[in-house]
Coordinates of C-alpha atoms in Angstrom, one line a residue:
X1 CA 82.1 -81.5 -78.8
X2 CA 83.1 -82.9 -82.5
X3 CA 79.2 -81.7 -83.5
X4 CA 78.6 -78.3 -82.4
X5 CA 78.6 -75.8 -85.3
X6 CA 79.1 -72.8 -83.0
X7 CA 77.5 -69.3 -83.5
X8 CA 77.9 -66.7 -85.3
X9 CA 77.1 -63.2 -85.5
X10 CA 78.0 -59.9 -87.8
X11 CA 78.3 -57.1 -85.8
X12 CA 78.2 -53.7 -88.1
X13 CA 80.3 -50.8 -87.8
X14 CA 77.3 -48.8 -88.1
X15 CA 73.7 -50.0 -88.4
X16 CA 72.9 -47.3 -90.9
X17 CA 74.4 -47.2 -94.7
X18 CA 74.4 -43.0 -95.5
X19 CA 74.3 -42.2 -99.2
X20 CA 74.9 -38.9 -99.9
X21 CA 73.3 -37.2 -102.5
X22 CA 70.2 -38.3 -105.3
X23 CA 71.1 -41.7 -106.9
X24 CA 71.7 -40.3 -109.7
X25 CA 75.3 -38.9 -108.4
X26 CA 75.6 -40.4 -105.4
X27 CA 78.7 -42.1 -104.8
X28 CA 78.8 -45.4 -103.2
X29 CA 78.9 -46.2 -99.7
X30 CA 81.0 -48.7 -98.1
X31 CA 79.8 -51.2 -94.6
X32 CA 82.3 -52.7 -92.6
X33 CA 82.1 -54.4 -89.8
X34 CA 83.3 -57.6 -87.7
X35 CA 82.6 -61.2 -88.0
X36 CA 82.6 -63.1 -85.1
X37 CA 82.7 -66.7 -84.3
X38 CA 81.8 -68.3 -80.9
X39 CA 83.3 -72.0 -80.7
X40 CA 84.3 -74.2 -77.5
X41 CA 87.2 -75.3 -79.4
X42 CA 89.2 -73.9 -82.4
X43 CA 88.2 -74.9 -85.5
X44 CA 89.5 -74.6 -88.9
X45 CA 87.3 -72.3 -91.3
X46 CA 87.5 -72.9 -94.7
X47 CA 84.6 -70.3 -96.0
X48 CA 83.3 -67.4 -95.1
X49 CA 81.2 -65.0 -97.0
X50 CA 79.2 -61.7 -96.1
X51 CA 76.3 -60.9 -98.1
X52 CA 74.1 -57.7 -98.4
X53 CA 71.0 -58.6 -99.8
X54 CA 67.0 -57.6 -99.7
X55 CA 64.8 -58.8 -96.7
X56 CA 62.7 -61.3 -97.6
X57 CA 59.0 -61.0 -96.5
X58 CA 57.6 -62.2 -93.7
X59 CA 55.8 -64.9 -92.6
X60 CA 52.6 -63.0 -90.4
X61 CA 53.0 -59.6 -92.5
X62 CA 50.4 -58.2 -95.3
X63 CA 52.8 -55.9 -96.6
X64 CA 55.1 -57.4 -100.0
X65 CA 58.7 -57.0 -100.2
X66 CA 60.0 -55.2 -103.2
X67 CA 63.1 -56.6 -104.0
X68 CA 65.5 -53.7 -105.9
X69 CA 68.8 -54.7 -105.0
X70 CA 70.8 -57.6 -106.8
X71 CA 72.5 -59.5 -103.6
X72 CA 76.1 -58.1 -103.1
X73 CA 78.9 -60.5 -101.8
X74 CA 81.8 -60.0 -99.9
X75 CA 84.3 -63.0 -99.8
X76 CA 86.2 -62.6 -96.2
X77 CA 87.5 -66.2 -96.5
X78 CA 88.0 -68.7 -99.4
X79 CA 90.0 -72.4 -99.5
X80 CA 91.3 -71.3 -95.8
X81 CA 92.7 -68.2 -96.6
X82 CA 91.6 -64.6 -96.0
X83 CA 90.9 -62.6 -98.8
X84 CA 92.1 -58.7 -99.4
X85 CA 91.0 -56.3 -97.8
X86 CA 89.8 -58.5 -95.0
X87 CA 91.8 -59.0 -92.2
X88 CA 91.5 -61.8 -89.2
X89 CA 92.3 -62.1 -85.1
X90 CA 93.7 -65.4 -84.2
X91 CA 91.1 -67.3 -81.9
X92 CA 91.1 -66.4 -78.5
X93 CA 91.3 -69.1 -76.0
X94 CA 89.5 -66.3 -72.9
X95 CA 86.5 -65.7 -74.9
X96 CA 86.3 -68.1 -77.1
X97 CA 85.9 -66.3 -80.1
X98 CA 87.6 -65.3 -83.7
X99 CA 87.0 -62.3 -85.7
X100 CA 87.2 -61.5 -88.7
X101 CA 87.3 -57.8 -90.4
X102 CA 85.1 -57.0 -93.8
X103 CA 84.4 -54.5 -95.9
X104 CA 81.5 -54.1 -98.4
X105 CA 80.3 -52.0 -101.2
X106 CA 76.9 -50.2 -101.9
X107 CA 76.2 -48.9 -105.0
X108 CA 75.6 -45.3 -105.0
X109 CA 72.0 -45.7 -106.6
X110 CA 70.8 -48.0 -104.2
X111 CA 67.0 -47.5 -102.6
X112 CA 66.2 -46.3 -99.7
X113 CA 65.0 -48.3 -96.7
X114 CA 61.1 -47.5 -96.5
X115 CA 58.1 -49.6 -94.6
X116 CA 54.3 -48.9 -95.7
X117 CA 51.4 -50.7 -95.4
X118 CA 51.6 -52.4 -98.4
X119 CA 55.7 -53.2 -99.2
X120 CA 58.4 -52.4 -97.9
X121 CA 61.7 -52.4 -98.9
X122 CA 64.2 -53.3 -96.3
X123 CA 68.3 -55.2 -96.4
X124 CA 70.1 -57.3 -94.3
X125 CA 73.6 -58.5 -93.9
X126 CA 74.0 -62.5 -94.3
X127 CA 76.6 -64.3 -93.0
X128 CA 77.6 -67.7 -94.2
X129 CA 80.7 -69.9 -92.7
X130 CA 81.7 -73.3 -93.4
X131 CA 84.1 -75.6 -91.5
X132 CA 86.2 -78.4 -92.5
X133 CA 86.1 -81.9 -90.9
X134 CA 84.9 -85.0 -92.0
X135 CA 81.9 -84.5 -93.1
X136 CA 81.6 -80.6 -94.1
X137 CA 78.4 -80.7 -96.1
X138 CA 76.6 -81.7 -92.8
X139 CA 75.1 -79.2 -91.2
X140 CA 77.1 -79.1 -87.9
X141 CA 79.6 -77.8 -90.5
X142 CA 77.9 -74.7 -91.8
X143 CA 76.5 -71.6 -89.6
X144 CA 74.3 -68.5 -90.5
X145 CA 73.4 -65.3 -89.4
X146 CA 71.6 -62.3 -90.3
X147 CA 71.4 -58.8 -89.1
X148 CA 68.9 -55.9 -90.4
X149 CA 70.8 -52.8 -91.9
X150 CA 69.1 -49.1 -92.9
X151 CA 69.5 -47.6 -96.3
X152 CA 69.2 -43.7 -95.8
X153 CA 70.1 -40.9 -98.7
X154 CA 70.7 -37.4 -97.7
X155 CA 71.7 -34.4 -99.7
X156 CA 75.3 -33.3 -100.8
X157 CA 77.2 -31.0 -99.8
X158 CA 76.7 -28.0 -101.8
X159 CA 73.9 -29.8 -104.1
X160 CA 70.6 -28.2 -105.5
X161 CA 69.0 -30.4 -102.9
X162 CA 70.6 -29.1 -100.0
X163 CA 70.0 -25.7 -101.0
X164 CA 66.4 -26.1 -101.7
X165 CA 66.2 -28.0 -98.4
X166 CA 67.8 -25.2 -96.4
X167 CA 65.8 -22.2 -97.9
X168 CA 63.5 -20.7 -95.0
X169 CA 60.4 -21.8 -95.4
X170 CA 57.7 -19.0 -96.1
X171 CA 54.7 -18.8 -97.7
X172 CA 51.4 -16.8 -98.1
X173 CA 48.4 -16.9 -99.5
X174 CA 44.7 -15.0 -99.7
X175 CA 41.4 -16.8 -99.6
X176 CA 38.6 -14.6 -101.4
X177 CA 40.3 -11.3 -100.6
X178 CA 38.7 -11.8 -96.8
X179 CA 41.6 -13.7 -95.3
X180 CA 45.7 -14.1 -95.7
X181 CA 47.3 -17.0 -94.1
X182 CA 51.2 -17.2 -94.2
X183 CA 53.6 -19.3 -92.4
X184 CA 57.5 -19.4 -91.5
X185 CA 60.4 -21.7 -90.2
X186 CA 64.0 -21.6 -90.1
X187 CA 64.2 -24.7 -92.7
X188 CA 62.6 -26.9 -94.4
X189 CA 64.5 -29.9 -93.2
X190 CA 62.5 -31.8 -91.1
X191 CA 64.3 -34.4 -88.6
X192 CA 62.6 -37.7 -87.0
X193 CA 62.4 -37.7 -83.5
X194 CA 63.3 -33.9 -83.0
X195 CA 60.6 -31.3 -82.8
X196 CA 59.7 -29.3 -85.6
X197 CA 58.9 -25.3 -85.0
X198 CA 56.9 -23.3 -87.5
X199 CA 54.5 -20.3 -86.9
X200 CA 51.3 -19.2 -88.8
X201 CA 50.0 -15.5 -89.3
X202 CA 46.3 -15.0 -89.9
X203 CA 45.6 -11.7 -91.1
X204 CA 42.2 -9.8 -91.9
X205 CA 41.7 -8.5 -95.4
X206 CA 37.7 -7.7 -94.3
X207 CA 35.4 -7.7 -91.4
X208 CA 33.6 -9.9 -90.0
X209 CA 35.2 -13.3 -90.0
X210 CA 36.5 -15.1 -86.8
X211 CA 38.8 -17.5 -86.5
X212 CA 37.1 -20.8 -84.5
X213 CA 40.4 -23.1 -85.0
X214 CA 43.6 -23.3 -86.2
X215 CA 46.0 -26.3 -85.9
X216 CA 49.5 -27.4 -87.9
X217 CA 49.9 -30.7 -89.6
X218 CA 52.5 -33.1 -91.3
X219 CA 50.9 -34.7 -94.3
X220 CA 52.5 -37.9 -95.9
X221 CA 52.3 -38.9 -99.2
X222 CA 53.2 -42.7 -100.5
X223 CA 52.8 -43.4 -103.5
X224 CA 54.4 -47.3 -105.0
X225 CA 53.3 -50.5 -106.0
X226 CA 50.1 -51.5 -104.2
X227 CA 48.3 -54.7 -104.3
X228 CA 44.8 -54.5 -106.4
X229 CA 42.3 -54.1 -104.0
X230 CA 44.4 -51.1 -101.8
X231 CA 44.2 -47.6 -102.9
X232 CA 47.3 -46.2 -105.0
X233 CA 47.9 -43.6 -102.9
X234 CA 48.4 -43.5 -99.0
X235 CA 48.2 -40.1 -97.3
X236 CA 47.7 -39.4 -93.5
X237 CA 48.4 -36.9 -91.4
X238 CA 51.2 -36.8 -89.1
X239 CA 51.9 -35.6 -85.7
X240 CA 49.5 -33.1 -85.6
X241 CA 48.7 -30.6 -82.9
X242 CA 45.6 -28.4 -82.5
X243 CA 44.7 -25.0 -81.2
X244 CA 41.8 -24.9 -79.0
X245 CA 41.0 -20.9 -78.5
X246 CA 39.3 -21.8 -75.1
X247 CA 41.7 -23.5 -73.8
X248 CA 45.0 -23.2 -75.1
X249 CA 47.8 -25.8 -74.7
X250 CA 50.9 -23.9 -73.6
X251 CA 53.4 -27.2 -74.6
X252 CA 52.5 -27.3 -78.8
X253 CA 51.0 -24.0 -79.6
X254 CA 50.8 -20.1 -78.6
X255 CA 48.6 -17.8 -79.7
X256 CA 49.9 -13.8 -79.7
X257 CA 48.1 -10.4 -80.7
X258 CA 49.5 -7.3 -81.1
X259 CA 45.9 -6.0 -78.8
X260 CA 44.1 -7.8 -76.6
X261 CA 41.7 -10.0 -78.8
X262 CA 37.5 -9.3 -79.4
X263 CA 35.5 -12.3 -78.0
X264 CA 31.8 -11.9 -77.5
X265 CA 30.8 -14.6 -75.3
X266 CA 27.3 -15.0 -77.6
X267 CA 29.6 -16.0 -80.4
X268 CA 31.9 -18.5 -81.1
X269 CA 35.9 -18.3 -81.4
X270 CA 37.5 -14.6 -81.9
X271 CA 36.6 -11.8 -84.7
X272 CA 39.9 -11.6 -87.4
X273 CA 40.2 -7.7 -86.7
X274 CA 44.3 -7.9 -86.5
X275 CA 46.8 -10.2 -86.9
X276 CA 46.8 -13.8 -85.0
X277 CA 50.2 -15.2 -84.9
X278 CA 50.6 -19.2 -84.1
X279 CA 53.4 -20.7 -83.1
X280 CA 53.7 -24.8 -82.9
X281 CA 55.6 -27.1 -82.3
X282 CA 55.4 -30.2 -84.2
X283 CA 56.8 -33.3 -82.4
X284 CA 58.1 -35.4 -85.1
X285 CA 58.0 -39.5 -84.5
X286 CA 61.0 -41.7 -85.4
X287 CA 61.2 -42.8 -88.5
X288 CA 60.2 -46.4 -90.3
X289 CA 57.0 -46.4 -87.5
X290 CA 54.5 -43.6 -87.7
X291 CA 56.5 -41.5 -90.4
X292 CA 58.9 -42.1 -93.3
X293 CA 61.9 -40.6 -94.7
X294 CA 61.6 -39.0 -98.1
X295 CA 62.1 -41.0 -101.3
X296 CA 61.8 -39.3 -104.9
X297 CA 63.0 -41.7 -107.0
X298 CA 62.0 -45.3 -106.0
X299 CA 59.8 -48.2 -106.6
X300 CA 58.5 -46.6 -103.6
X301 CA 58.0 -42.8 -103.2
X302 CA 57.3 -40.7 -100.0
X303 CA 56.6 -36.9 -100.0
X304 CA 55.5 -34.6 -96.9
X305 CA 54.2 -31.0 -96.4
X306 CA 53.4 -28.8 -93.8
X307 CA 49.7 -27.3 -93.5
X308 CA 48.7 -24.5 -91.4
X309 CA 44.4 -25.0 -91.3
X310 CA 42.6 -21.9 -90.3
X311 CA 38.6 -22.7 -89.3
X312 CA 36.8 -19.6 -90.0
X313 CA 33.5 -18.0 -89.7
X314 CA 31.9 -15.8 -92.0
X315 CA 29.0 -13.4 -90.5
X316 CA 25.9 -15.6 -92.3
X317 CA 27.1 -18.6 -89.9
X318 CA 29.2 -20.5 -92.6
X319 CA 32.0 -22.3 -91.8
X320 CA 35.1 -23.1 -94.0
X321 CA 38.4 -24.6 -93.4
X322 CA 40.9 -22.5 -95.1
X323 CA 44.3 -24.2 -95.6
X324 CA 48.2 -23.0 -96.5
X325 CA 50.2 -25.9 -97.6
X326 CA 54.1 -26.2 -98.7
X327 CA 56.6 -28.5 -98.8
X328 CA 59.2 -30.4 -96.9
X329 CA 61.8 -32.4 -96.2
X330 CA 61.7 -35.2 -93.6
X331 CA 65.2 -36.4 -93.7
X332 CA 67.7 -38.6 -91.3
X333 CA 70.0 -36.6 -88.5
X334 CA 73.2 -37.3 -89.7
X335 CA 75.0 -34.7 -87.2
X336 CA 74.7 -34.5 -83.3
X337 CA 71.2 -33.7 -81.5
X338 CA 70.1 -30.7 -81.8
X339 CA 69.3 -29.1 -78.6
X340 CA 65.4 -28.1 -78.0
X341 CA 66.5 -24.2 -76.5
X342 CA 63.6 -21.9 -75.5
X343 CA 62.8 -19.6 -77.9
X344 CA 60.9 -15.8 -78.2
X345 CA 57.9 -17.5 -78.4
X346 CA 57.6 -19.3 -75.1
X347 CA 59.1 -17.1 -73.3
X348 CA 57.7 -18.8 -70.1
X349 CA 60.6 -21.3 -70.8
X350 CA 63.1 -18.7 -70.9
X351 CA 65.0 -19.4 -67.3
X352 CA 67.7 -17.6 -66.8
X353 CA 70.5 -19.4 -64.8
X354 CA 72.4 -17.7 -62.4
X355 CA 76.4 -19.1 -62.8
X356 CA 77.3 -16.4 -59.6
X357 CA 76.1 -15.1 -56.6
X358 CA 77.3 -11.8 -57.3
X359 CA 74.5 -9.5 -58.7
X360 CA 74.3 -8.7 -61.8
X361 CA 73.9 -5.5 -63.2
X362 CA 70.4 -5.8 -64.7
X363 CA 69.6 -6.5 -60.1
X364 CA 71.6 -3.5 -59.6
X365 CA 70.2 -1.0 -61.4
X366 CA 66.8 -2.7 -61.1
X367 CA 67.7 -1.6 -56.7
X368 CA 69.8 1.4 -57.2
X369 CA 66.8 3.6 -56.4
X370 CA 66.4 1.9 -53.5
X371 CA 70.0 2.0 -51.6
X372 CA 71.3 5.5 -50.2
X373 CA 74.5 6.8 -51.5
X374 CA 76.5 5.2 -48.7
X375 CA 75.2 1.8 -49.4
X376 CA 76.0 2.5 -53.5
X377 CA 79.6 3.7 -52.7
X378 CA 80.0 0.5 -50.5
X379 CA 78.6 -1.6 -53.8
X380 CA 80.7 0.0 -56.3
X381 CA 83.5 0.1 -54.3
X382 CA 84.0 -3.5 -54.2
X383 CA 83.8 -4.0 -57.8
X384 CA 86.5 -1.9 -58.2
X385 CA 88.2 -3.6 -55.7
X386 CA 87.4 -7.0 -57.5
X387 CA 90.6 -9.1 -59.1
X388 CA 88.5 -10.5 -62.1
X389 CA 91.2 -9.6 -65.0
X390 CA 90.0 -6.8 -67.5
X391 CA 88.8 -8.4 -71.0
X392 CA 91.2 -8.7 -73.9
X393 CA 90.7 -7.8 -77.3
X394 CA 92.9 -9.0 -80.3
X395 CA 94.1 -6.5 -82.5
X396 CA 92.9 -6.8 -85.9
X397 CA 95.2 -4.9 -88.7
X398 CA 93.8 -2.9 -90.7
X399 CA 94.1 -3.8 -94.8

């Protein structure tokens, strides 16, 4: 019983540190969190200190760390005393357990957390209590923990970057005066594990070109301090879905014509003689795995785009891959989940839920020319006869 150190453990508030806005006005951020300390018996603590500091690199991992962050330290306790602004809970006999409040502050200009193949840069919170007794320097009187915590930057309220990242996206361009690809979305904010929607227009400038393929991707570009031998660029494409004309997939992309489309079973794919609108749906992976947040100014820097790739035919049998790219803005979910709600597109998702079993009016006149008059007096005679309260309006004076 006199040699047990205990444990310890640092419990965040949040396991996330939000920076808002570039680092060259952001404003710092502050983590706080509890302290918590798991002894049999009560025992006096004469030091404890918090410290935010970079993640050292690992033992079985290639990729380096790049330290960018001078170690910050929060002193919660010092000679036996707590020190302002933290705060402590007397221990409790039940649980076994004292806590102990802190609070810790980020610069504004701090890096972002990002993994690659070659570094990463990545924190952690270190926590570091002493004991007296004895013999304090031993190290039944010292405990340690650590905990990982996420550095994520998003734009400001009312910023240049939150306006550029807001715009509708949509773009257009011509290949040899035979072809014009465009594409559209709502935004071009682009949120880890949330599906992405964007839709692609192919239109005919001449005849005799079909369209064999057409697919949407998420490109990534990382570009940092690489090792030697690696390239100095990384780019991959991300969560990308593909249109197969013969068979399309009715869950990532739709294909829709204003006429019903030319397909000569001697020839591959469909002739370009209107306009082909695509609509996908791109189904973004979480972030720090398969995809990365975007970082412009860094030891390490991420970019993305979005690229809508047309495979065409021309009528001597040649076949090019004719691509639309723009970009975007793959950035952390800071609000609630947005809800995936069918859209115009898929209208074969579009159920509508019945919330009565009254008929609505759309079912009424939809049978009217059915029923006899008898049986339409009998109907609207017990609407009228209905108590549902008449709607209000508010009046709005006029200025």
């Amino acid at each position: 019983m006199l040699f047990t150190k205990g444990r310890l453990q640092i419990i965040p508030d949040s396991p996330d540190v939000v920076v808002y806005g570039s680092p060259r006005e952001a404003r710092s951020a502050v983590i706080t969190g509890r302290v918590v300390y798991a002894t049999r018996t009560p025992r006096a603590v004469t030091s404890l200190v918090v410290r935010f500091r970079s993640k050292h690199e690992e033992l079985f991992n290639p990729a380096m760390s790049v330290a960018c962050q001078a170690e910050l330290t929060a002193i919660v306790v010092k000679d036996g005393r707590v020190c302002a602004p933290s705060s402590v809970q007397a221990y409790d006999e039940a649980s076994g357990q004292q806590e102990w409040r802190f609070a810790l502050s980020v610069p504004g200009n701090v890096s972002e957390t990002v993994f690659t193949p070659s570094a990463f840069v990545a924190y952690e919170l270190m926590g570091e209590l002493r004991t007296s007794g004895l013999m304090p320097w031993m190290p039944f009187g010292r405990a340690m923990c650590t905990t990982p915590l996420t550095v994520k930057r998003v734009p400001a309220e009312d910023s240049l970057w939150a306006a550029l990242a807001a715009e509708p996206l949509d773009v257009a361009a011509s290949w040899r005066s035979r072809l014009e690809l465009s594409a559209t979305a709502a935004s071009r904010i682009v949120n880890d594990a949330q599906t992405y929607h964007v839709t692609g227009v192919v239109r005919p400038l001449a005849k005799g070109v079909r369209l064999l393929r057409a697919a949407f991707e998420l490109r990534e570009t990382i570009d940092g301090p690489f090792d030697a031998d690696s390239a100095r660029g990384h780019a991959a494409a991300r969560c990308s879905h593909e249109l197969c004309l013969s068979a399309p997939s009715p869950n990532s992309m739709q294909m829709r014509t204003a006429f019903a489309p030319t397909v000569a079973p001697e020839l591959p794919g469909m002739a370009i003689d209107q306009e082909i609108q695509v609509a996908g749906a791109l189904h973004v992976p979480r972030a720090y795995g398969q995809i990365q947040y975007d970082i412009a100014i860094g030891p390490i820097r991420v970019s993305h785009e979005v690229v809508f790739i047309a495979q065409v035919a021309e009528e001597s049998g040649e076949v090019h891959s004719v691509r639309l790219s723009t970009g975007v803005y793959v950035l952390p979910c800071t609000g609630p989940p947005a809800v995936d709600l069918p859209r115009y597109e898929n209208s074969a998702k579009d159920v509508l839920l019945a919330s009565t079993e009254k008929l609505s009016s759309t079912e009424q006149l939809a049978s009217a020319e059915q029923m006899t008059s008898t049986e339409l007096a009998h109907l609207w005679a017990h609407r009228a006869n209905d108590n549902t309260p008449p709607p209000e309006y508010c009046a709005v004076a006029n200025t």
